mmCIF file of C-alpha atoms in Angstrom:
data_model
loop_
_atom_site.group_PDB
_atom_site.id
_atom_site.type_symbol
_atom_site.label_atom_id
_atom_site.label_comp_id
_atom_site.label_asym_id
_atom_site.label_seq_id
_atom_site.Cartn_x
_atom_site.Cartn_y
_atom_site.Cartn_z
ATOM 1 C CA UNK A 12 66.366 227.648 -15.571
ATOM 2 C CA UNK A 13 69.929 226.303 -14.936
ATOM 3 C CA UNK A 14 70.236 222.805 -15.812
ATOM 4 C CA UNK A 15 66.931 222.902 -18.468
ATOM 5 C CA UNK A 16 68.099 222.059 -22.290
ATOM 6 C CA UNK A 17 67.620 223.506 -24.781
ATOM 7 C CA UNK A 18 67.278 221.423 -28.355
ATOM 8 C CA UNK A 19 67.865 223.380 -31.418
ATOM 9 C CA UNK A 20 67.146 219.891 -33.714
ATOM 10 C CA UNK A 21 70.842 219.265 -34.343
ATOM 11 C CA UNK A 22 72.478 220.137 -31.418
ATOM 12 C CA UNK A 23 71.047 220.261 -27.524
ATOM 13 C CA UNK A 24 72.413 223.373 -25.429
ATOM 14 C CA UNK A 25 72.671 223.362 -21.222
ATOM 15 C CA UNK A 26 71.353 225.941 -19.817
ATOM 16 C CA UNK A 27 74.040 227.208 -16.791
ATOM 17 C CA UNK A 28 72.919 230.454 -14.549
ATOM 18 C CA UNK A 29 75.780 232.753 -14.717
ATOM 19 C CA UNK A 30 75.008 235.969 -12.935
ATOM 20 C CA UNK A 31 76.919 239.170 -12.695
ATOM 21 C CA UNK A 32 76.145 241.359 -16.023
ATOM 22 C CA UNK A 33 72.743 240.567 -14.293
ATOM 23 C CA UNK A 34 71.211 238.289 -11.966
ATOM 24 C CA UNK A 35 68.951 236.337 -14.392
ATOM 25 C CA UNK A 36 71.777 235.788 -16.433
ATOM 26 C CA UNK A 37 73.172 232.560 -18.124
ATOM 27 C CA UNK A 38 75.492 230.710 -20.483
ATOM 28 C CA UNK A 39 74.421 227.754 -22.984
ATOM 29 C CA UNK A 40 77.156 224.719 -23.242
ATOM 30 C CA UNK A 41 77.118 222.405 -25.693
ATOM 31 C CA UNK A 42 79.047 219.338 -24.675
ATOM 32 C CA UNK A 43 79.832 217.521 -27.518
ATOM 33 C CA UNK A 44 80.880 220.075 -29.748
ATOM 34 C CA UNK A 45 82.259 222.380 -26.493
ATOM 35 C CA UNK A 46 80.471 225.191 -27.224
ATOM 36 C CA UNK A 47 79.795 227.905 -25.370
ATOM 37 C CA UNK A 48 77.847 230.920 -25.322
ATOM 38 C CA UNK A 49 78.556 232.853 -22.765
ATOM 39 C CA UNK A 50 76.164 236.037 -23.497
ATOM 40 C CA UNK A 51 77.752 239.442 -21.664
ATOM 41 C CA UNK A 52 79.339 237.935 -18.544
ATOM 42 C CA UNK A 53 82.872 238.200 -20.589
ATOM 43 C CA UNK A 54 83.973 239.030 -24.033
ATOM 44 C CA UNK A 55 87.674 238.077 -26.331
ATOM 45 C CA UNK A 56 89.272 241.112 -25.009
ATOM 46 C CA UNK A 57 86.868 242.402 -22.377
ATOM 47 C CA UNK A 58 84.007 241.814 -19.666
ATOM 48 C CA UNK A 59 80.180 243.001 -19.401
ATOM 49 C CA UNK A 60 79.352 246.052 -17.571
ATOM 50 C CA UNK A 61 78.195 246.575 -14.243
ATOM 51 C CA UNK A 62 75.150 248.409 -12.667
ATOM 52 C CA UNK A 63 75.271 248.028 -9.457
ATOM 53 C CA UNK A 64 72.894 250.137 -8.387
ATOM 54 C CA UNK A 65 70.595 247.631 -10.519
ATOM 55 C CA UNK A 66 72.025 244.557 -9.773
ATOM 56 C CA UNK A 67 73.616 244.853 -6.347
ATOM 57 C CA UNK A 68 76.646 245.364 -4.779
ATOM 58 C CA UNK A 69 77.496 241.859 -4.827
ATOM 59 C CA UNK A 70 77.501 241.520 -8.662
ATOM 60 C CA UNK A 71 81.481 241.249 -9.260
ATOM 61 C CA UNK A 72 81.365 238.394 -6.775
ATOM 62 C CA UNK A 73 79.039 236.684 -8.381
ATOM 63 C CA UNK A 74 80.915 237.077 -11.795
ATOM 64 C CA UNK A 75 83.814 235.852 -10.151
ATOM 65 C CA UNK A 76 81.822 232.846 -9.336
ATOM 66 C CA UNK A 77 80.698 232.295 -12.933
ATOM 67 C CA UNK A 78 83.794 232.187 -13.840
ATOM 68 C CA UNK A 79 84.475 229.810 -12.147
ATOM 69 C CA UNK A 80 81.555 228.136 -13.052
ATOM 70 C CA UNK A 81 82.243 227.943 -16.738
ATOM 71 C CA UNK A 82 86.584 227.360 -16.082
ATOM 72 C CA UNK A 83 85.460 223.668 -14.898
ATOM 73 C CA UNK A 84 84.195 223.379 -18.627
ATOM 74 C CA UNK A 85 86.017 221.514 -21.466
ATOM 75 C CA UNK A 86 85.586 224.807 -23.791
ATOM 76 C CA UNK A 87 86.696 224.730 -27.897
ATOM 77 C CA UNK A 88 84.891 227.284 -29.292
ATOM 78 C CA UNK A 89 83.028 230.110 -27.235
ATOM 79 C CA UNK A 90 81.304 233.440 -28.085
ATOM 80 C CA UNK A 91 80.024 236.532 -26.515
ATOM 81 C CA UNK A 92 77.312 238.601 -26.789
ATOM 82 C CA UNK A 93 79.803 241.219 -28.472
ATOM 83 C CA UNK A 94 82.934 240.786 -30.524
ATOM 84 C CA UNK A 95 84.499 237.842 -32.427
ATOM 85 C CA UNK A 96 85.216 234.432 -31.217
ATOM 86 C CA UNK A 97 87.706 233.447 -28.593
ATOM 87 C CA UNK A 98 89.885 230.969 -30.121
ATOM 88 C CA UNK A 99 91.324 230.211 -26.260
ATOM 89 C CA UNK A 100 88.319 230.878 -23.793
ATOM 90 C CA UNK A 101 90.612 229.373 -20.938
ATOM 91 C CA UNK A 102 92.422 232.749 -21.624
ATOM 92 C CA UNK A 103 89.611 234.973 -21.971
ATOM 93 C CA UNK A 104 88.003 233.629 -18.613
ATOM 94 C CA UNK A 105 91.285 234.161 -16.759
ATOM 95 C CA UNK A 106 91.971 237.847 -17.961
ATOM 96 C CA UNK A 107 88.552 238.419 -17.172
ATOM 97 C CA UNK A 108 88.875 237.348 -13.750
ATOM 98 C CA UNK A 109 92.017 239.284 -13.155
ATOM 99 C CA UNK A 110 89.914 242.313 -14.369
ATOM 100 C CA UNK A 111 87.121 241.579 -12.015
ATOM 101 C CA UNK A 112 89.938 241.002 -9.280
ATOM 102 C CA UNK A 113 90.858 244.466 -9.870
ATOM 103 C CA UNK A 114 87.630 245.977 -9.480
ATOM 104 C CA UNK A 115 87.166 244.414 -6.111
ATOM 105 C CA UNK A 116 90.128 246.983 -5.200
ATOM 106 C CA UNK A 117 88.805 249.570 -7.477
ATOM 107 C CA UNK A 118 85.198 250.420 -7.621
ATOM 108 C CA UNK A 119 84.897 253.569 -9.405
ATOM 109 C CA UNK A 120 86.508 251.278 -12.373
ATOM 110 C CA UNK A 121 83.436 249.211 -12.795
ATOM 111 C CA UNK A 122 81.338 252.727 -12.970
ATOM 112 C CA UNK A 123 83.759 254.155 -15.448
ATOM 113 C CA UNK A 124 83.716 250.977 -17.571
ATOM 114 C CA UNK A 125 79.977 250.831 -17.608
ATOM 115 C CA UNK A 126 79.577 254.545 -18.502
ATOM 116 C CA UNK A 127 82.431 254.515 -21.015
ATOM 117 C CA UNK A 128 80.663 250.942 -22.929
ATOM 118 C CA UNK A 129 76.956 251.999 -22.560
ATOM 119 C CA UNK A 130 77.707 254.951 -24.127
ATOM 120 C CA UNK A 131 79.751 253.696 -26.761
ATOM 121 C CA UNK A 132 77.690 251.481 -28.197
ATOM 122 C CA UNK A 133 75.282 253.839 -28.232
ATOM 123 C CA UNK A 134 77.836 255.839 -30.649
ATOM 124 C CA UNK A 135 77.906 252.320 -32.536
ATOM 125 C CA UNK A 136 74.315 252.285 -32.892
ATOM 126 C CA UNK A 137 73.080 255.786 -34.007
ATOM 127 C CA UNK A 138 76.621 256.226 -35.977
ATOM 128 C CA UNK A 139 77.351 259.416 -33.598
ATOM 129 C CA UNK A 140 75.651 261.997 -31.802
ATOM 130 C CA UNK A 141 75.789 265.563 -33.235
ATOM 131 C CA UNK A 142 77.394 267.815 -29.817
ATOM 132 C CA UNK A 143 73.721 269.467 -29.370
ATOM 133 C CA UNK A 144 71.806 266.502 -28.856
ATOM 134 C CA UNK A 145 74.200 265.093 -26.452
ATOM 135 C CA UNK A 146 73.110 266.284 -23.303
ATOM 136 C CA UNK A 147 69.563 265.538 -23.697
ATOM 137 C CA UNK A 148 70.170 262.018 -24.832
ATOM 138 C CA UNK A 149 72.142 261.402 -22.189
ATOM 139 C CA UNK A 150 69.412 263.017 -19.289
ATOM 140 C CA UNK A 151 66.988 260.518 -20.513
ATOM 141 C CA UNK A 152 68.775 257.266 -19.577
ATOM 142 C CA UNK A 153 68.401 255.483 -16.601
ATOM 143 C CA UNK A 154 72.071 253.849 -16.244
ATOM 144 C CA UNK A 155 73.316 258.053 -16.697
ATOM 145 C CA UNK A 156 71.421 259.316 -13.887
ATOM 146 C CA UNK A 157 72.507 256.103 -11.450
ATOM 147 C CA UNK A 158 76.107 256.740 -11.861
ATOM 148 C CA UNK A 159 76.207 260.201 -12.054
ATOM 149 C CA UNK A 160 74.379 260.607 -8.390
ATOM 150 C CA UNK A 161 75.285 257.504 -7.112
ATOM 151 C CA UNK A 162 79.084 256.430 -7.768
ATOM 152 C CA UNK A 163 80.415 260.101 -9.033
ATOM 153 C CA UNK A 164 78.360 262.476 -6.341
ATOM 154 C CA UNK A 165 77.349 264.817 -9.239
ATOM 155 C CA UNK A 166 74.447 265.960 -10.388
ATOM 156 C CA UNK A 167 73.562 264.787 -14.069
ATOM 157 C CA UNK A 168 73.931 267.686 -15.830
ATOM 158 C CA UNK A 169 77.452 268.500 -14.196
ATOM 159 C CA UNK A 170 78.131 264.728 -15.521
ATOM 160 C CA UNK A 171 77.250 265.275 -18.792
ATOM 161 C CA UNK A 172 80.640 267.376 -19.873
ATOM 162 C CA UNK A 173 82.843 265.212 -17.480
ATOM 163 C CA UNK A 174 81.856 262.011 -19.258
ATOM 164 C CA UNK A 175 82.645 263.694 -22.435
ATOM 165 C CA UNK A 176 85.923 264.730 -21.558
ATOM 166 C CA UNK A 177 86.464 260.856 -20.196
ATOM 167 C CA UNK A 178 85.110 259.314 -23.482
ATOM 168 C CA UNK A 179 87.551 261.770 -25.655
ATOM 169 C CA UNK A 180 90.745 261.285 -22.825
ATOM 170 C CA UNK A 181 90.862 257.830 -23.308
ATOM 171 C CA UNK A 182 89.861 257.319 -26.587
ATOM 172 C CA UNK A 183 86.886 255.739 -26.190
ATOM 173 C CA UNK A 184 84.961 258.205 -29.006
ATOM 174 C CA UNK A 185 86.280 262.142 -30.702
ATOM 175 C CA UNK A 186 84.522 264.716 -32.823
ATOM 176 C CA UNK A 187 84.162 264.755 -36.009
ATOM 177 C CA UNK A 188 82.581 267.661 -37.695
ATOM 178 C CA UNK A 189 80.193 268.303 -34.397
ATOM 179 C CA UNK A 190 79.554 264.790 -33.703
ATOM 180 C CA UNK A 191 80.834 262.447 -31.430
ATOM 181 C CA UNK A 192 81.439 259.302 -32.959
ATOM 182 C CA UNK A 193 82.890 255.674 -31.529
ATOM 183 C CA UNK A 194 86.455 254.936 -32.224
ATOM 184 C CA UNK A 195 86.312 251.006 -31.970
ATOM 185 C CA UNK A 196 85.577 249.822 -35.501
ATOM 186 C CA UNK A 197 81.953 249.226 -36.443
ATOM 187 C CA UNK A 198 79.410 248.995 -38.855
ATOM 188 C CA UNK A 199 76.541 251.244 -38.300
ATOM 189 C CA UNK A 200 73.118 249.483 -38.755
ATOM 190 C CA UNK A 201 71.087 250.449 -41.385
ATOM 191 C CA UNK A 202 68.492 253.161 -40.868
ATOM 192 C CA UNK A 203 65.695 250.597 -42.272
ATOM 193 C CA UNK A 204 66.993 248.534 -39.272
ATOM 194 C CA UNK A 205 66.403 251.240 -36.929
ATOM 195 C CA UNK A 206 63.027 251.467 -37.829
ATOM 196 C CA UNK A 207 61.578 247.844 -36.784
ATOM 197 C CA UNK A 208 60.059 247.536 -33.998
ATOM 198 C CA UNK A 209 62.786 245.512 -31.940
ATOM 199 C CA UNK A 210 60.912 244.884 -28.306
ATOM 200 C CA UNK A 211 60.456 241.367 -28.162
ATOM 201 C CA UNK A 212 57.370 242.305 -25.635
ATOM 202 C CA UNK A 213 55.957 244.335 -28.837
ATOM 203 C CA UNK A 214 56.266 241.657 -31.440
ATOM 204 C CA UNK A 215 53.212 240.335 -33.156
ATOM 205 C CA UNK A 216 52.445 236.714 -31.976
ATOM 206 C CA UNK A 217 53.594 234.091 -35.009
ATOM 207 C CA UNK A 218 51.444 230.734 -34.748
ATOM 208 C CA UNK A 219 53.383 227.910 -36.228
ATOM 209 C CA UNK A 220 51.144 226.127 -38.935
ATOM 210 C CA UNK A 221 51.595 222.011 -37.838
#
């Protein structure tokens, strides 16, 4: 809840609501040290995606507001849910905001950004896609079908080769050997990784012995 703290032992966090990646959103603030984590609302050289369709029209607005929210801060150190720290958040929040500015003026950026990121990190995370499995990956996800009916007019599987040709046009991802594969640098997680079961709503209950 905004305003709760959270106590880690050596250091006690502030919990601040910060929707716009989503509406349950929120940022932890540590005032002595002037730490913050700011989760996906904006990155070192980036911002979160948007799903509107998910989280409402109203969703750059209310990034806009976070923003705001967090510039008020006296900020040191802060870090993302992605990427390496910002060593001048002031900076990071500002081009952020002049990104979300833009968008206000340019919706089909924010769908373009989402697809373009979603998809990427999936890249990231399986290490590529080999060109035949594409497709059917990419008719099971929820955030493909939104945009593809919803902000491009298209049915999915008409969306499927345009996103591709996006993804290789901008530089986002390109073949290699028959599979698609990122182009931001990465490390791959290992398969034994991929394995776990990662659902926090699936995880075995761990009693604390006192």
């Amino acid at each position: 809840m905004d305003n709760d703290e959270i106590n880690t032992g050596r250091r006690t966090f502030n919990v601040l609501h910060t929707p716009g990646h989503t509406l349950g959103h929120i940022s932890l603030y540590e005032p002595e040290e002037e730490i913050l984590i700011c989760g996906d609302l904006f990155h070192k050289n980036d911002i979160g995606w948007l799903n509107i369709f998910r989280e409402g029209v109203s969703s750059i607005q209310r990034s806009l507001e976070s923003l705001d929210r967090l510039s008020m801060l006296r900020i040191q150190q802060a870090y993302s849910g992605h990427g390496p720290q910002m060593e001048n958040p002031l900076a990071a929040i500002d081009a952020a905001r002049k990104r979300f500015e833009k968008w206000l003026s340019m919706p089909d950026k924010v769908s373009w950004h989402a697809c373009k990121r979603i998809f990427s990190f999936t890249l990231i995370i399986k290490n590529g896609l080999a060109k035949e499995d594409i497709g059917n990956y990419l008719l099971k996800c929820g955030w493909f079908q939104d945009f593809a009916r919803y902000s491009f007019q298209v049915q999915p599987e008409e969306f499927i080769q345009i996103l591709l040709d996006e993804m290789i046009r901008s530089g986002a991802a390109s073949w290699h050997n028959n599979y698609l594969i990122a182009t931001a640098p990465y490390q791959a997680p290992q398969e034994k990784w991929m394995n776990k079961n990662i659902k926090p709503k699936d995880w075995e209950p761990y009693y604390f012995v006192t």
